[in-house]
Amino acid sequence: YLKYFFSDNILINGTKLSFNKNDICVGLLENNYGNKKVLNLKKIGINEIDQFYTDSFSDKPLMSISKKTFLVSKGKIKKVITN
């Protein structure tokens, strides 16, 4: 659903939803979670992230390929040390 908010030249790498013939969401085609996010980025040639912003430590696999990680919580941004 995010593709409707961005121009055609913006890459979106996320969970893919399944829709029926009436365009009603009926499930997931692919759940882009955990290490799957890193694998999907590597498939398109992205092996490192300069700056990564997240609201969850469940993104630890993405933190591991990021030069800098920032945790966004309760309206504040804090740098995370991942090494």
mmCIF file of C-alpha atoms in Angstrom:
data_model
loop_
_atom_site.group_PDB
_atom_site.id
_atom_site.type_symbol
_atom_site.label_atom_id
_atom_site.label_comp_id
_atom_site.label_asym_id
_atom_site.label_seq_id
_atom_site.Cartn_x
_atom_site.Cartn_y
_atom_site.Cartn_z
ATOM 1 C CA TYR A 1 0.000 0.000 0.000
ATOM 2 C CA LEU A 2 2.987 2.346 0.427
ATOM 3 C CA LYS A 3 3.608 2.588 -3.311
ATOM 4 C CA TYR A 4 0.615 4.921 -3.589
ATOM 5 C CA PHE A 5 2.348 7.488 -1.346
ATOM 6 C CA PHE A 6 5.668 7.611 -3.216
ATOM 7 C CA SER A 7 6.805 8.453 -6.728
ATOM 8 C CA ASP A 8 7.800 5.678 -9.131
ATOM 9 C CA ASN A 9 11.521 6.266 -8.560
ATOM 10 C CA ILE A 10 11.388 5.419 -4.824
ATOM 11 C CA LEU A 11 12.335 1.859 -3.894
ATOM 12 C CA ILE A 12 10.080 0.256 -1.295
ATOM 13 C CA ASN A 13 11.314 -2.933 0.361
ATOM 14 C CA GLY A 14 8.609 -4.218 2.697
ATOM 15 C CA THR A 15 6.078 -6.887 3.471
ATOM 16 C CA LYS A 16 3.971 -7.765 0.435
ATOM 17 C CA LEU A 17 0.229 -8.106 0.868
ATOM 18 C CA SER A 18 -2.095 -10.490 -0.970
ATOM 19 C CA PHE A 19 -5.340 -9.112 -2.436
ATOM 20 C CA ASN A 20 -8.370 -10.925 -3.840
ATOM 21 C CA LYS A 21 -10.117 -10.029 -7.102
ATOM 22 C CA ASN A 22 -12.087 -7.305 -5.266
ATOM 23 C CA ASP A 23 -8.845 -5.638 -4.087
ATOM 24 C CA ILE A 24 -9.460 -6.706 -0.488
ATOM 25 C CA CYS A 25 -6.360 -7.644 1.512
ATOM 26 C CA VAL A 26 -6.583 -11.338 2.393
ATOM 27 C CA GLY A 27 -3.117 -12.040 3.793
ATOM 28 C CA LEU A 28 0.625 -11.805 3.255
ATOM 29 C CA LEU A 29 2.574 -12.841 0.177
ATOM 30 C CA GLU A 30 5.889 -12.250 1.911
ATOM 31 C CA ASN A 31 6.549 -11.140 5.483
ATOM 32 C CA ASN A 32 9.621 -8.886 5.398
ATOM 33 C CA TYR A 33 10.724 -9.333 9.013
ATOM 34 C CA GLY A 34 14.010 -9.784 10.867
ATOM 35 C CA ASN A 35 16.903 -11.122 8.800
ATOM 36 C CA LYS A 36 14.597 -11.333 5.739
ATOM 37 C CA LYS A 37 14.938 -7.532 5.473
ATOM 38 C CA VAL A 38 18.726 -7.803 5.173
ATOM 39 C CA LEU A 39 18.466 -10.647 2.646
ATOM 40 C CA ASN A 40 16.021 -8.654 0.499
ATOM 41 C CA LEU A 41 18.280 -5.599 0.564
ATOM 42 C CA LYS A 42 21.287 -7.709 -0.443
ATOM 43 C CA LYS A 43 19.281 -9.121 -3.383
ATOM 44 C CA ILE A 44 19.051 -5.597 -4.800
ATOM 45 C CA GLY A 45 22.707 -4.776 -4.108
ATOM 46 C CA ILE A 46 22.414 -2.939 -0.788
ATOM 47 C CA ASN A 47 24.936 -4.410 1.642
ATOM 48 C CA GLU A 48 25.366 -1.473 4.009
ATOM 49 C CA ILE A 49 23.224 1.344 5.411
ATOM 50 C CA ASP A 50 24.749 4.731 6.255
ATOM 51 C CA GLN A 51 22.055 5.866 8.717
ATOM 52 C CA PHE A 52 19.191 3.708 9.940
ATOM 53 C CA TYR A 53 16.205 4.940 11.955
ATOM 54 C CA THR A 54 13.925 2.425 13.687
ATOM 55 C CA ASP A 55 11.371 2.205 16.461
ATOM 56 C CA SER A 56 12.125 -1.402 17.376
ATOM 57 C CA PHE A 57 15.022 -3.591 18.431
ATOM 58 C CA SER A 58 13.430 -6.309 16.293
ATOM 59 C CA ASP A 59 15.360 -4.541 13.504
ATOM 60 C CA LYS A 60 18.655 -5.803 14.992
ATOM 61 C CA PRO A 61 19.605 -7.510 11.677
ATOM 62 C CA LEU A 62 19.377 -4.126 9.910
ATOM 63 C CA MET A 63 21.301 -2.474 12.735
ATOM 64 C CA SER A 64 24.121 -4.943 12.114
ATOM 65 C CA ILE A 65 24.656 -3.637 8.552
ATOM 66 C CA SER A 66 24.255 0.035 9.499
ATOM 67 C CA LYS A 67 27.079 2.501 10.133
ATOM 68 C CA LYS A 68 24.825 4.526 12.453
ATOM 69 C CA THR A 69 21.552 3.466 14.079
ATOM 70 C CA PHE A 70 19.000 5.709 15.747
ATOM 71 C CA LEU A 71 16.084 4.573 17.904
ATOM 72 C CA VAL A 72 12.938 6.676 17.584
ATOM 73 C CA SER A 73 10.715 6.499 20.672
ATOM 74 C CA LYS A 74 8.220 8.826 22.339
ATOM 75 C CA GLY A 75 9.108 11.742 20.080
ATOM 76 C CA LYS A 76 12.845 11.456 20.714
ATOM 77 C CA ILE A 77 15.747 10.098 18.695
ATOM 78 C CA LYS A 78 18.694 8.376 20.399
ATOM 79 C CA LYS A 79 21.834 6.996 18.798
ATOM 80 C CA VAL A 80 22.250 3.263 19.366
ATOM 81 C CA ILE A 81 25.671 1.651 19.774
ATOM 82 C CA THR A 82 25.467 -1.677 17.943
ATOM 83 C CA ASN A 83 29.061 -2.925 18.156
#
